[in-house]
Structure formats: C-alpha cells, structure tokens
Amino acid sequence: LAELMGCDMLIIQNLEKTSNPFAGLISQAKDLTAIQLIEYLEKMDRYDVVDDTIALMENDLYLASRQSSLQETKQDIPQIVTIGDQEQFSEDGTLVQYDAFVLYAREDQEFVNTVVKKIEGEYGMKLCLKERDFIAGLPFEHQAVTELISNRCRFVLPIFSPNFLNSEDNKFVVNFSEALGIERGCRKIVPCVYQQCDLPKSVRYYTRLDFTRQNPYWDFWDKMKKSLADPYAPPSERTDKTNVSNTENKTEQKYLAQLSPKGDLPEKSKSYPENVPP
C-alpha cells in the first residue's frame, strides 16, 4: 500500500519498524481520500478489506458531512498537544515553544529526571517530555510528535543507551529529526550518550554530549545548556511564543508529503541569521 501511495524505501522501512505501520501510514497521508484508499486496496486484490471496512468509511463520511461547518470553524484553532498548551492558550491564545523535545527510554527515567532538574530547574529552559507533558486522548501520537518537533521544539535531545536503541519508535523520531535538520540547513539533533551503545551510523558523525566521558576541563551540564541555547537556531524555533495562525510548517509537509499520493513538495529552503555564513 505504501508503494502504491508513492512512499520511498526509507519511509517504508521506518513504518515497518513501528508498532502499527498501517496506522502510521494513514495518519500521515493527509491528502488521502476514502475513494483513493479503496482504489489502492482493489489494485492489491484486497477486496476482503474493502468489504470489511466500506460500512465504516461510509459512516465516517456521513458524520464528516454533518460536521463540515464545525470543522471550518475549527480550522484556525491550533492542535493542543501538551498540558502547557492548554494553560497558555487559555491565557493568551498562543502555544508553548520548547527548547528541546527529550527522547528517551523509560528505563533511563532516573537520568532524565536529572536532566530536567538541571536544564529546567537550574537553567530555566523549557523541555518537552511525552510522558509528562502530552495530554491524554491524542488520536495519532506519531503525528503529534512530528508536528511538535517540526513547529515548536528548537531541538531534539535523544538520550542514547542500549535501552533507547531497543525502541523502533525512538529510531523513527531520530530519523525524522535528521531529515528535518538537513532540509532546514541547521542543527536539529543534540545527541546525548547516557550509556555506551552502538550508535546509529548517521549519529556517529555528530558531535555529541557524552555523559560517560566527563572531563574536569569542561562541565557536562553547562555544555548541554549551551548546546540547547544555540543563538543561530532558526527564528521560527526560538523559545518565544508562537502565533496560533502559523502552526503549520512547510518543511515538515515536504518530508511527510512522501506519505501522500499527491503531495507536492515545497521548495528546499535554508534559514541562517544575517551576516553569518552557512
């Protein structure tokens, strides 16, 4: 199905590693219609799937037609993903901007607690942790994560360890963030090695924070703070509040459009501060 929708092998391989590849594919294919899905299934000779789901799709289309006016009203309302979004949106109509999205394995929670204590408690920066900050009831978690990383997190802070690499979902987010950084021509990933492990090949070429190799000549936590506070980060990802009318990011659409049968990719662009060479 992904091949019929025009996805390249990298996207397909990443989807295959997730817990629910089909749900991930459908949730990201924003331009896919019910008619197109049926046509693809018929090309695959999966008439059994069409027969099993046609009634459900018809019911969804009926409900969608009844709520069309309500959906038009909601188009200008941004997706509230975190508890902080709820609180801030009710106060001034804006969403929270984060310095970094922390990606980690649950087994490493104790170290992550230390990261939060240092970076938020002592340095006053704002981190986003899925388990702590995401509101319950989000229909598509992968979509919420990618949109948040694309639009409202300056960096992604993956905490590498053997446990981290056991999660295919974590690897998918790292790959997505790498592609985003390459497209924007800026740093997007700040790798942090908590425990020695076999890093992904692409990450091995990054300079990184290594908790296992602390040195008296430099402070690990101070270096993490300065790495997350890069003054040359794109302005759209800085920690000031974002306007609700600009929650969609074209760069994210370019990457995710590969999941859409008709997605037109926007032109590649780079963002650098004035008078600073790339």
Coordinates of C-alpha atoms in Angstrom, one line a residue:
L1 CA 0.0 0.0 0.0
A2 CA 2.8 2.4 0.8
E3 CA 4.4 1.7 -2.5
L4 CA 1.2 2.5 -4.4
M5 CA 1.0 5.8 -2.4
G6 CA 4.5 6.7 -3.7
C7 CA 6.5 6.3 -0.5
D8 CA 10.2 5.8 -0.8
M9 CA 12.0 2.9 0.8
L10 CA 13.3 4.9 3.8
I11 CA 9.7 5.8 4.7
I12 CA 8.5 2.3 4.3
Q13 CA 11.4 0.8 6.4
N14 CA 10.7 3.3 9.2
L15 CA 7.0 2.5 9.1
E16 CA 7.7 -1.3 9.2
K17 CA 9.6 -0.8 12.5
T18 CA 6.7 0.9 14.3
S19 CA 4.2 -0.9 16.4
N20 CA 1.3 -0.2 13.9
P21 CA 2.7 0.5 10.4
F22 CA -0.7 0.9 8.7
A23 CA -2.0 3.4 11.3
G24 CA 1.2 5.4 10.9
L25 CA 0.8 5.4 7.1
I26 CA -2.8 6.5 7.2
S27 CA -2.3 9.2 9.9
Q28 CA 0.4 10.9 7.9
A29 CA -1.3 10.7 4.5
K30 CA -3.2 13.9 5.0
D31 CA -4.4 14.1 1.3
L32 CA -5.6 10.5 1.0
T33 CA -9.3 10.2 0.4
A34 CA -11.5 7.2 1.1
I35 CA -12.0 6.7 -2.7
Q36 CA -8.3 6.6 -3.3
L37 CA -7.8 4.1 -0.4
I38 CA -10.4 1.8 -1.9
E39 CA -8.8 2.0 -5.3
Y40 CA -5.4 1.1 -3.8
L41 CA -6.9 -1.8 -2.0
E42 CA -8.6 -3.1 -5.1
K43 CA -5.3 -2.9 -7.0
M44 CA -3.9 -5.1 -4.3
D45 CA -6.8 -7.5 -4.8
R46 CA -7.8 -6.9 -1.1
Y47 CA -11.5 -6.8 -1.8
D48 CA -11.9 -8.5 1.6
V49 CA -10.6 -5.4 3.3
V50 CA -12.9 -3.2 1.3
D51 CA -15.9 -5.3 2.2
D52 CA -15.0 -5.3 5.9
T53 CA -14.4 -1.5 6.0
I54 CA -16.8 0.0 3.5
A55 CA -19.6 0.5 6.0
L56 CA -17.2 2.1 8.5
M57 CA -16.0 4.5 5.8
E58 CA -19.5 5.4 4.7
N59 CA -20.4 6.2 8.3
D60 CA -17.3 8.3 8.8
L61 CA -18.1 10.3 5.6
Y62 CA -21.7 10.8 6.8
L63 CA -20.5 12.2 10.1
A64 CA -17.9 14.4 8.4
S65 CA -20.6 15.9 6.1
R66 CA -22.7 16.8 9.1
Q67 CA -19.8 18.4 10.9
S68 CA -18.4 20.3 8.0
S69 CA -19.4 23.7 9.3
L70 CA -18.0 22.9 12.7
Q71 CA -14.7 21.8 11.1
E72 CA -14.5 25.1 9.1
T73 CA -14.7 26.9 12.4
K74 CA -12.0 24.8 13.9
Q75 CA -9.5 25.2 11.1
D76 CA -8.0 28.2 12.7
I77 CA -7.6 26.5 16.1
P78 CA -4.1 25.0 16.6
Q79 CA -3.6 21.5 17.8
I80 CA -3.2 21.5 21.5
V81 CA -0.8 18.7 22.4
T82 CA 0.6 19.4 25.8
I83 CA -0.7 20.4 29.2
G84 CA 1.3 23.6 28.8
D85 CA -0.6 24.3 25.6
Q86 CA -3.9 24.2 27.3
E87 CA -2.8 26.6 30.1
Q88 CA -1.1 29.1 27.8
F89 CA -3.8 29.0 25.1
S90 CA -6.5 29.8 27.6
E91 CA -4.4 32.8 28.8
D92 CA -3.2 34.5 25.6
G93 CA -4.2 32.3 22.6
T94 CA -0.7 31.1 21.9
L95 CA 1.0 27.7 22.2
V96 CA 4.2 26.8 24.1
Q97 CA 7.6 26.8 22.4
Y98 CA 10.1 24.3 23.8
D99 CA 13.9 24.4 23.8
A100 CA 14.1 20.7 23.2
F101 CA 12.0 17.5 22.9
V102 CA 13.6 14.9 25.1
L103 CA 13.5 11.4 23.5
Y104 CA 14.4 8.5 25.8
A105 CA 13.8 5.0 27.1
R106 CA 11.6 4.6 30.1
E107 CA 14.3 2.5 31.7
D108 CA 16.5 5.7 31.8
Q109 CA 13.9 7.8 33.6
E110 CA 16.2 8.4 36.6
F111 CA 18.8 10.1 34.4
V112 CA 16.2 12.1 32.5
N113 CA 14.9 13.3 35.8
T114 CA 18.4 14.7 36.5
V115 CA 18.4 16.3 33.0
V116 CA 15.1 18.0 33.8
K117 CA 16.3 19.2 37.2
K118 CA 19.4 20.7 35.7
I119 CA 18.1 22.2 32.4
E120 CA 14.7 23.4 33.7
G121 CA 15.3 23.9 37.4
E122 CA 18.8 25.5 37.3
Y123 CA 19.0 27.0 33.8
G124 CA 15.3 28.0 33.3
M125 CA 14.9 26.3 29.9
K126 CA 11.8 24.5 28.8
L127 CA 11.8 20.8 27.8
C128 CA 9.0 18.6 26.4
L129 CA 8.7 15.1 27.7
K130 CA 6.0 13.0 26.0
E131 CA 5.1 11.0 29.2
R132 CA 5.0 14.1 31.4
D133 CA 3.6 16.8 29.0
F134 CA 1.3 15.2 26.5
I135 CA -2.4 15.4 27.2
A136 CA -4.3 12.1 27.2
G137 CA -6.6 11.2 24.2
L138 CA -4.4 12.4 21.3
P139 CA -5.7 10.2 18.4
F140 CA -2.4 9.9 16.5
E141 CA 0.7 10.0 18.7
H142 CA 3.2 9.9 15.9
Q143 CA 1.6 12.8 14.2
A144 CA 1.5 14.8 17.4
V145 CA 5.2 14.2 18.0
T146 CA 6.3 15.1 14.4
E147 CA 4.3 18.3 14.3
L148 CA 5.6 19.3 17.7
I149 CA 9.2 18.7 16.8
S150 CA 8.8 20.5 13.5
N151 CA 6.9 23.6 14.7
R152 CA 7.6 24.1 18.4
C153 CA 10.8 22.4 19.5
R154 CA 14.1 24.0 18.7
F155 CA 16.0 20.8 19.2
V156 CA 15.5 17.1 19.8
L157 CA 17.6 15.7 22.7
P158 CA 17.8 11.9 22.3
I159 CA 19.2 10.1 25.3
F160 CA 21.2 7.2 23.8
S161 CA 21.6 4.0 25.7
P162 CA 21.1 0.2 24.9
N163 CA 17.5 0.6 26.1
F164 CA 16.9 3.6 23.8
L165 CA 18.0 1.6 20.7
N166 CA 15.6 -1.2 21.5
S167 CA 12.7 1.2 20.6
E168 CA 11.9 1.4 16.9
D169 CA 9.7 4.4 17.6
N170 CA 12.7 6.2 19.0
K171 CA 14.7 5.4 15.9
F172 CA 11.9 6.7 13.7
V173 CA 11.8 10.0 15.5
V174 CA 15.6 10.4 15.3
N175 CA 15.5 9.7 11.5
F176 CA 12.7 12.2 11.1
S177 CA 14.6 14.8 13.0
E178 CA 17.7 14.2 11.0
A179 CA 15.8 14.7 7.7
L180 CA 14.2 17.9 9.1
G181 CA 17.6 19.3 10.1
I182 CA 19.1 18.6 6.7
E183 CA 16.2 20.2 5.0
R184 CA 16.4 23.3 7.1
G185 CA 20.2 23.5 6.9
C186 CA 20.6 23.7 10.7
R187 CA 21.2 21.6 13.8
K188 CA 18.1 19.8 14.9
I189 CA 19.5 16.9 16.9
V190 CA 21.7 17.3 20.1
P191 CA 22.8 13.7 20.8
C192 CA 23.4 12.8 24.4
V193 CA 25.1 9.4 25.2
Y194 CA 24.0 8.3 28.7
Q195 CA 25.3 4.7 28.4
Q196 CA 27.8 3.3 25.9
C197 CA 25.9 1.7 23.0
D198 CA 26.2 1.1 19.3
L199 CA 25.0 4.4 17.9
P200 CA 23.2 4.6 14.6
K201 CA 25.6 5.2 11.7
S202 CA 24.2 8.6 10.9
V203 CA 24.6 9.8 14.5
R204 CA 28.2 8.6 14.8
Y205 CA 29.3 11.6 12.7
Y206 CA 27.6 14.1 15.1
T207 CA 29.5 15.9 17.8
R208 CA 27.7 14.8 21.0
L209 CA 27.3 15.1 24.7
D210 CA 28.8 12.1 26.3
F211 CA 27.9 11.5 30.0
T212 CA 30.3 8.5 30.1
R213 CA 33.3 10.7 29.3
Q214 CA 33.1 13.6 31.6
N215 CA 36.3 15.7 31.9
P216 CA 37.5 18.2 34.6
Y217 CA 38.2 20.7 31.9
W218 CA 34.6 21.1 30.9
D219 CA 31.2 20.8 32.6
F220 CA 28.8 18.4 31.0
W221 CA 25.6 20.2 32.2
D222 CA 26.9 23.6 31.1
K223 CA 27.7 22.2 27.7
M224 CA 24.2 20.8 27.4
K225 CA 22.7 24.1 28.3
K226 CA 24.8 26.0 25.7
S227 CA 24.1 23.4 23.1
L228 CA 20.4 23.8 23.5
A229 CA 20.6 27.6 23.6
D230 CA 22.3 27.9 20.2
P231 CA 21.8 31.6 19.1
Y232 CA 21.9 30.6 15.5
A233 CA 18.8 28.4 15.6
P234 CA 16.1 29.4 13.1
P235 CA 13.9 32.2 14.5
S236 CA 10.8 30.1 14.0
E237 CA 12.1 27.6 16.6
R238 CA 13.2 30.0 19.3
T239 CA 11.6 30.0 22.7
D240 CA 9.3 33.0 22.2
K241 CA 5.6 32.2 21.9
T242 CA 4.2 31.2 18.5
N243 CA 1.2 32.8 16.9
V244 CA -1.7 30.4 16.5
S245 CA -2.1 31.3 12.8
N246 CA 1.3 29.9 11.9
T247 CA 1.2 26.4 13.4
E248 CA 1.8 24.6 10.1
N249 CA 5.4 24.2 8.9
K250 CA 6.2 23.8 5.2
T251 CA 9.3 21.8 5.8
E252 CA 7.5 19.1 7.8
Q253 CA 5.0 18.9 4.9
K254 CA 7.8 18.3 2.5
Y255 CA 9.1 15.3 4.5
L256 CA 5.7 13.9 5.3
A257 CA 4.2 14.5 1.8
Q258 CA 6.0 11.4 0.7
L259 CA 3.2 9.5 2.6
S260 CA 0.6 11.3 0.4
P261 CA -0.3 10.0 -3.1
K262 CA -0.5 13.6 -4.4
G263 CA 1.7 15.5 -2.1
D264 CA 3.5 18.4 -3.8
L265 CA 6.8 19.1 -2.2
P266 CA 7.7 22.7 -1.4
E267 CA 11.0 24.2 -2.5
K268 CA 14.0 23.4 -0.3
S269 CA 15.0 26.3 1.8
K270 CA 17.6 27.2 4.4
S271 CA 17.5 29.6 7.2
Y272 CA 20.5 31.4 8.5
P273 CA 20.9 34.6 10.6
E274 CA 22.0 37.7 8.8
N275 CA 25.8 38.1 8.2
V276 CA 26.5 34.6 9.4
P277 CA 27.8 32.3 6.7
P278 CA 26.2 28.8 6.5

